[in-house]
Tab-separated table of N, CA and C in Angstrom:
chain	number	residue	atom	x	y	z
A	1	UNK	N	3.707	-5.884	-16.320
A	1	UNK	CA	3.322	-7.071	-15.573
A	1	UNK	C	2.382	-7.956	-16.396
A	2	UNK	N	1.461	-7.327	-17.167
A	2	UNK	CA	0.532	-8.091	-18.009
A	2	UNK	C	0.264	-7.312	-19.286
A	3	UNK	N	0.459	-7.977	-20.419
A	3	UNK	CA	0.131	-7.403	-21.717
A	3	UNK	C	-0.992	-8.226	-22.316
A	4	UNK	N	-2.054	-7.553	-22.722
A	4	UNK	CA	-3.201	-8.204	-23.353
A	4	UNK	C	-3.318	-7.640	-24.767
A	5	UNK	N	-3.125	-8.490	-25.775
A	5	UNK	CA	-3.209	-8.014	-27.158
A	5	UNK	C	-4.665	-7.758	-27.532
A	6	UNK	N	-4.854	-7.009	-28.611
A	6	UNK	CA	-6.204	-6.747	-29.112
A	6	UNK	C	-6.915	-8.044	-29.482
A	7	UNK	N	-6.178	-8.981	-30.078
A	7	UNK	CA	-6.779	-10.266	-30.457
A	7	UNK	C	-7.292	-11.014	-29.226
A	8	UNK	N	-6.504	-11.024	-28.153
A	8	UNK	CA	-6.926	-11.709	-26.927
A	8	UNK	C	-8.108	-10.985	-26.280
A	9	UNK	N	-8.066	-9.657	-26.272
A	9	UNK	CA	-9.174	-8.888	-25.698
A	9	UNK	C	-10.473	-9.181	-26.448
A	10	UNK	N	-10.404	-9.237	-27.773
A	10	UNK	CA	-11.599	-9.526	-28.574
A	10	UNK	C	-12.129	-10.935	-28.299
A	11	UNK	N	-11.229	-11.902	-28.122
A	11	UNK	CA	-11.656	-13.268	-27.789
A	11	UNK	C	-12.346	-13.301	-26.431
A	12	UNK	N	-11.786	-12.584	-25.460
A	12	UNK	CA	-12.407	-12.533	-24.133
A	12	UNK	C	-13.763	-11.834	-24.197
A	13	UNK	N	-13.852	-10.749	-24.955
A	13	UNK	CA	-15.139	-10.062	-25.110
A	13	UNK	C	-16.182	-11.005	-25.706
A	14	UNK	N	-15.788	-11.790	-26.695
A	14	UNK	CA	-16.703	-12.755	-27.295
A	14	UNK	C	-17.118	-13.832	-26.310
A	15	UNK	N	-16.172	-14.310	-25.513
A	15	UNK	CA	-16.469	-15.347	-24.521
A	15	UNK	C	-17.463	-14.849	-23.473
A	16	UNK	N	-17.259	-13.605	-23.013
A	16	UNK	CA	-18.113	-13.057	-21.961
A	16	UNK	C	-19.328	-12.306	-22.507
A	17	UNK	N	-19.559	-12.339	-23.803
A	17	UNK	CA	-20.658	-11.585	-24.405
A	17	UNK	C	-22.013	-11.955	-23.824
A	18	UNK	N	-22.225	-13.216	-23.530
A	18	UNK	CA	-23.532	-13.661	-23.027
A	18	UNK	C	-23.461	-14.214	-21.613
A	19	UNK	N	-22.423	-13.833	-20.884
A	19	UNK	CA	-22.298	-14.266	-19.488
A	19	UNK	C	-21.621	-13.177	-18.665
A	20	UNK	N	-21.765	-13.278	-17.378
A	20	UNK	CA	-21.160	-12.309	-16.463
A	20	UNK	C	-19.644	-12.458	-16.469
A	21	UNK	N	-18.934	-11.330	-16.490
A	21	UNK	CA	-17.470	-11.377	-16.459
A	21	UNK	C	-17.003	-11.973	-15.141
A	22	UNK	N	-15.964	-12.780	-15.233
A	22	UNK	CA	-15.347	-13.395	-14.058
A	22	UNK	C	-13.843	-13.152	-14.133
A	23	UNK	N	-13.181	-13.351	-13.019
A	23	UNK	CA	-11.732	-13.216	-12.973
A	23	UNK	C	-11.089	-14.368	-13.741
A	24	UNK	N	-10.072	-14.036	-14.521
A	24	UNK	CA	-9.342	-15.032	-15.301
A	24	UNK	C	-8.019	-15.317	-14.602
A	25	UNK	N	-7.824	-16.576	-14.232
A	25	UNK	CA	-6.580	-16.978	-13.562
A	25	UNK	C	-5.535	-17.371	-14.600
A	26	UNK	N	-4.316	-16.907	-14.392
A	26	UNK	CA	-3.149	-17.353	-15.141
A	26	UNK	C	-2.469	-18.376	-14.238
A	27	UNK	N	-2.334	-19.610	-14.732
A	27	UNK	CA	-1.793	-20.660	-13.870
A	27	UNK	C	-0.795	-21.530	-14.616
A	28	UNK	N	-0.053	-22.317	-13.853
A	28	UNK	CA	0.947	-23.224	-14.393
A	28	UNK	C	0.299	-24.570	-14.643
A	29	UNK	N	0.260	-24.965	-15.918
A	29	UNK	CA	-0.358	-26.236	-16.305
A	29	UNK	C	0.734	-27.207	-16.729
A	30	UNK	N	0.508	-28.506	-16.510
A	30	UNK	CA	1.492	-29.485	-16.973
A	30	UNK	C	1.571	-29.429	-18.501
A	31	UNK	N	2.756	-29.663	-19.052
A	31	UNK	CA	2.923	-29.536	-20.486
A	31	UNK	C	3.409	-30.786	-21.186
A	32	UNK	N	3.338	-31.938	-20.543
A	32	UNK	CA	3.782	-33.160	-21.198
A	32	UNK	C	5.266	-33.122	-21.490
A	33	UNK	N	5.637	-33.540	-22.690
A	33	UNK	CA	7.052	-33.632	-23.076
A	33	UNK	C	7.757	-32.284	-23.054
A	34	UNK	N	7.037	-31.227	-23.310
A	34	UNK	CA	7.652	-29.903	-23.404
A	34	UNK	C	7.787	-29.211	-22.061
A	35	UNK	N	7.257	-29.790	-21.020
A	35	UNK	CA	7.332	-29.171	-19.709
A	35	UNK	C	6.122	-28.321	-19.417
A	36	UNK	N	6.129	-27.628	-18.285
A	36	UNK	CA	4.963	-26.835	-17.894
A	36	UNK	C	4.764	-25.641	-18.823
A	37	UNK	N	3.530	-25.134	-18.815
A	37	UNK	CA	3.177	-23.973	-19.632
A	37	UNK	C	2.175	-23.139	-18.849
A	38	UNK	N	2.029	-21.886	-19.230
A	38	UNK	CA	1.018	-21.034	-18.619
A	38	UNK	C	-0.293	-21.208	-19.366
A	39	UNK	N	-1.394	-21.187	-18.611
A	39	UNK	CA	-2.723	-21.357	-19.194
A	39	UNK	C	-3.695	-20.435	-18.466
A	40	UNK	N	-4.941	-20.389	-18.956
A	40	UNK	CA	-5.981	-19.537	-18.387
A	40	UNK	C	-7.157	-20.378	-17.917
A	41	UNK	N	-7.807	-19.929	-16.848
A	41	UNK	CA	-9.027	-20.560	-16.340
A	41	UNK	C	-9.810	-19.504	-15.578
A	42	UNK	N	-11.092	-19.732	-15.399
A	42	UNK	CA	-11.906	-18.827	-14.591
A	42	UNK	C	-11.757	-19.215	-13.131
A	43	UNK	N	-11.452	-18.239	-12.290
A	43	UNK	CA	-11.225	-18.516	-10.872
A	43	UNK	C	-11.179	-17.184	-10.124
A	44	UNK	N	-11.527	-17.210	-8.867
A	44	UNK	CA	-11.435	-16.016	-8.031
A	44	UNK	C	-10.021	-15.857	-7.484
A	45	UNK	N	-9.592	-14.633	-7.288
A	45	UNK	CA	-8.290	-14.352	-6.694
A	45	UNK	C	-8.307	-14.729	-5.221
A	46	UNK	N	-7.200	-15.280	-4.768
A	46	UNK	CA	-7.048	-15.646	-3.365
A	46	UNK	C	-6.052	-14.736	-2.681
A	47	UNK	N	-5.775	-15.032	-1.422
A	47	UNK	CA	-4.882	-14.173	-0.644
A	47	UNK	C	-3.428	-14.257	-1.114
A	48	UNK	N	-3.055	-15.313	-1.831
A	48	UNK	CA	-1.690	-15.459	-2.331
A	48	UNK	C	-1.559	-15.063	-3.795
A	49	UNK	N	-2.518	-14.285	-4.293
A	49	UNK	CA	-2.543	-13.886	-5.692
A	49	UNK	C	-2.364	-12.385	-5.855
A	50	UNK	N	-1.859	-12.012	-7.021
A	50	UNK	CA	-1.863	-10.621	-7.464
A	50	UNK	C	-3.017	-10.488	-8.439
A	51	UNK	N	-3.817	-9.444	-8.278
A	51	UNK	CA	-4.955	-9.186	-9.170
A	51	UNK	C	-4.585	-8.022	-10.074
A	52	UNK	N	-4.822	-8.194	-11.379
A	52	UNK	CA	-4.442	-7.199	-12.379
A	52	UNK	C	-5.650	-6.896	-13.259
A	53	UNK	N	-5.959	-5.617	-13.438
A	53	UNK	CA	-7.019	-5.189	-14.356
A	53	UNK	C	-6.354	-4.791	-15.667
A	54	UNK	N	-6.846	-5.325	-16.781
A	54	UNK	CA	-6.270	-5.017	-18.081
A	54	UNK	C	-7.337	-5.173	-19.160
A	55	UNK	N	-7.504	-4.182	-20.004
A	55	UNK	CA	-8.425	-4.263	-21.129
A	55	UNK	C	-9.867	-4.499	-20.732
A	56	UNK	N	-10.255	-4.076	-19.534
A	56	UNK	CA	-11.619	-4.279	-19.071
A	56	UNK	C	-11.856	-5.638	-18.425
A	57	UNK	N	-10.789	-6.394	-18.188
A	57	UNK	CA	-10.897	-7.717	-17.581
A	57	UNK	C	-10.021	-7.796	-16.339
A	58	UNK	N	-10.406	-8.672	-15.424
A	58	UNK	CA	-9.632	-8.904	-14.203
A	58	UNK	C	-8.897	-10.238	-14.337
A	59	UNK	N	-7.615	-10.207	-14.018
A	59	UNK	CA	-6.780	-11.398	-14.055
A	59	UNK	C	-6.174	-11.595	-12.670
A	60	UNK	N	-5.849	-12.836	-12.342
A	60	UNK	CA	-5.120	-13.105	-11.113
A	60	UNK	C	-4.040	-14.133	-11.407
A	61	UNK	N	-2.961	-14.051	-10.646
A	61	UNK	CA	-1.841	-14.979	-10.776
A	61	UNK	C	-1.211	-15.145	-9.409
A	62	UNK	N	-0.796	-16.357	-9.101
A	62	UNK	CA	-0.145	-16.634	-7.829
A	62	UNK	C	1.110	-15.773	-7.707
A	63	UNK	N	1.326	-15.189	-6.521
A	63	UNK	CA	2.453	-14.284	-6.302
A	63	UNK	C	3.801	-14.929	-6.616
A	64	UNK	N	3.998	-16.182	-6.199
A	64	UNK	CA	5.267	-16.867	-6.451
A	64	UNK	C	5.479	-17.111	-7.942
A	65	UNK	N	4.419	-17.484	-8.643
A	65	UNK	CA	4.524	-17.695	-10.084
A	65	UNK	C	4.848	-16.380	-10.786
A	66	UNK	N	4.220	-15.294	-10.363
A	66	UNK	CA	4.491	-13.985	-10.954
A	66	UNK	C	5.947	-13.587	-10.728
A	67	UNK	N	6.482	-13.843	-9.546
A	67	UNK	CA	7.894	-13.540	-9.285
A	67	UNK	C	8.791	-14.353	-10.212
A	68	UNK	N	8.410	-15.590	-10.486
A	68	UNK	CA	9.213	-16.463	-11.346
A	68	UNK	C	9.201	-15.988	-12.799
A	69	UNK	N	8.036	-15.609	-13.322
A	69	UNK	CA	7.917	-15.278	-14.746
A	69	UNK	C	8.070	-13.778	-15.034
A	70	UNK	N	8.021	-12.939	-14.021
A	70	UNK	CA	8.170	-11.476	-14.092
A	70	UNK	C	6.977	-10.769	-14.733
A	71	UNK	N	6.601	-11.148	-15.936
A	71	UNK	CA	5.424	-10.574	-16.582
A	71	UNK	C	4.879	-11.597	-17.583
A	72	UNK	N	3.655	-11.343	-18.042
A	72	UNK	CA	2.959	-12.286	-18.914
A	72	UNK	C	2.337	-11.532	-20.077
A	73	UNK	N	2.393	-12.134	-21.262
A	73	UNK	CA	1.716	-11.605	-22.437
A	73	UNK	C	0.642	-12.605	-22.849
A	74	UNK	N	-0.577	-12.105	-23.072
A	74	UNK	CA	-1.692	-12.955	-23.491
A	74	UNK	C	-2.104	-12.536	-24.892
A	75	UNK	N	-2.040	-13.485	-25.813
A	75	UNK	CA	-2.414	-13.264	-27.198
A	75	UNK	C	-3.411	-14.352	-27.579
A	76	UNK	N	-3.989	-14.258	-28.757
A	76	UNK	CA	-4.924	-15.277	-29.234
A	76	UNK	C	-4.723	-15.476	-30.725
A	77	UNK	N	-4.900	-16.725	-31.151
A	77	UNK	CA	-4.897	-17.040	-32.580
A	77	UNK	C	-5.909	-18.160	-32.806
A	78	UNK	N	-5.886	-18.777	-33.971
A	78	UNK	CA	-6.876	-19.803	-34.295
A	78	UNK	C	-6.787	-21.034	-33.387
A	79	UNK	N	-5.680	-21.215	-32.686
A	79	UNK	CA	-5.526	-22.348	-31.764
A	79	UNK	C	-6.040	-22.041	-30.359
A	80	UNK	N	-6.259	-20.766	-30.058
A	80	UNK	CA	-6.708	-20.376	-28.723
A	80	UNK	C	-5.809	-19.303	-28.140
A	81	UNK	N	-5.756	-19.252	-26.825
A	81	UNK	CA	-4.949	-18.246	-26.138
A	81	UNK	C	-3.501	-18.708	-26.039
A	82	UNK	N	-2.597	-17.761	-26.224
A	82	UNK	CA	-1.171	-17.993	-26.074
A	82	UNK	C	-0.714	-17.171	-24.871
A	83	UNK	N	-0.286	-17.832	-23.826
A	83	UNK	CA	0.126	-17.163	-22.594
A	83	UNK	C	1.633	-17.330	-22.472
A	84	UNK	N	2.360	-16.232	-22.665
A	84	UNK	CA	3.812	-16.285	-22.749
A	84	UNK	C	4.450	-15.536	-21.590
A	85	UNK	N	5.303	-16.208	-20.808
A	85	UNK	CA	5.999	-15.533	-19.713
A	85	UNK	C	7.210	-14.754	-20.229
A	86	UNK	N	7.566	-13.684	-19.527
A	86	UNK	CA	8.782	-12.936	-19.874
A	86	UNK	C	10.004	-13.821	-19.637
A	87	UNK	N	10.040	-14.491	-18.488
A	87	UNK	CA	11.119	-15.414	-18.159
A	87	UNK	C	10.624	-16.814	-18.488
A	88	UNK	N	11.277	-17.499	-19.437
A	88	UNK	CA	10.795	-18.824	-19.839
A	88	UNK	C	10.727	-19.808	-18.671
A	89	UNK	N	9.741	-20.675	-18.739
A	89	UNK	CA	9.584	-21.718	-17.736
A	89	UNK	C	10.603	-22.820	-17.990
A	90	UNK	N	11.005	-23.541	-16.934
A	90	UNK	CA	11.936	-24.649	-17.145
A	90	UNK	C	11.301	-25.716	-18.034
A	91	UNK	N	12.097	-26.283	-18.916
A	91	UNK	CA	11.614	-27.315	-19.835
A	91	UNK	C	12.033	-28.682	-19.328
A	92	UNK	N	11.273	-29.691	-19.713
A	92	UNK	CA	11.633	-31.049	-19.340
A	92	UNK	C	12.698	-31.606	-20.268
A	93	UNK	N	13.084	-30.815	-21.278
A	93	UNK	CA	14.118	-31.250	-22.198
A	93	UNK	C	13.581	-32.001	-23.392
A	94	UNK	N	12.300	-32.279	-23.406
A	94	UNK	CA	11.703	-32.998	-24.528
A	94	UNK	C	11.199	-32.023	-25.564
A	95	UNK	N	10.441	-32.543	-26.499
A	95	UNK	CA	9.826	-31.694	-27.503
A	95	UNK	C	8.410	-32.171	-27.730
A	96	UNK	N	7.623	-31.351	-28.362
A	96	UNK	CA	6.231	-31.707	-28.615
A	96	UNK	C	6.074	-32.563	-29.863
A	97	UNK	N	7.179	-33.071	-30.416
A	97	UNK	CA	7.102	-33.821	-31.667
A	97	UNK	C	6.972	-35.315	-31.448
A	98	UNK	N	6.820	-35.753	-30.212
A	98	UNK	CA	6.656	-37.180	-29.966
A	98	UNK	C	7.946	-37.872	-29.592
A	99	UNK	N	8.990	-37.117	-29.362
A	99	UNK	CA	10.291	-37.709	-29.064
A	99	UNK	C	10.347	-38.485	-27.771
A	100	UNK	N	9.516	-38.137	-26.802
A	100	UNK	CA	9.620	-38.820	-25.518
A	100	UNK	C	8.665	-39.996	-25.398
A	101	UNK	N	7.503	-39.895	-25.996
A	101	UNK	CA	6.530	-40.963	-25.799
A	101	UNK	C	5.699	-41.229	-27.030
A	102	UNK	N	5.971	-40.558	-28.114
A	102	UNK	CA	5.220	-40.793	-29.334
A	102	UNK	C	3.820	-40.244	-29.302
A	103	UNK	N	3.535	-39.323	-28.380
A	103	UNK	CA	2.190	-38.808	-28.222
A	103	UNK	C	1.664	-38.022	-29.398
A	104	UNK	N	2.538	-37.575	-30.284
A	104	UNK	CA	2.083	-36.783	-31.435
A	104	UNK	C	1.959	-37.613	-32.693
A	105	UNK	N	2.163	-38.909	-32.566
A	105	UNK	CA	1.983	-39.787	-33.713
A	105	UNK	C	3.215	-40.011	-34.555
A	106	UNK	N	4.368	-39.551	-34.126
A	106	UNK	CA	5.585	-39.782	-34.899
A	106	UNK	C	6.316	-40.998	-34.341
A	107	UNK	N	6.005	-42.150	-34.841
A	107	UNK	CA	6.619	-43.404	-34.398
A	107	UNK	C	7.643	-43.857	-35.420
A	108	UNK	N	8.682	-44.517	-34.942
A	108	UNK	CA	9.712	-45.016	-35.865
A	108	UNK	C	9.552	-46.485	-36.106
């Protein structure tokens, strides 16, 4: 249901090193040209959420979103956290290269 890599666990440990641990929400964020994406935020679990303990951290995700994506993998690299669903999210058909609105600076 949830995979937390060592890199992501270490990033979370660093983030919470000088503050109280809080629940980390996995949520659906708008993704511009590429469509929606999964992201992380601090938030308490609600009645429509599944709560998951992993690597010493508490995560929550909306039940309907969890049914849609089946499971989630959380990794980290120099760009930040990478939250990858088992079942890919629907795409808007665009790309992140500026094809739809030139948002990445590739103008013709």
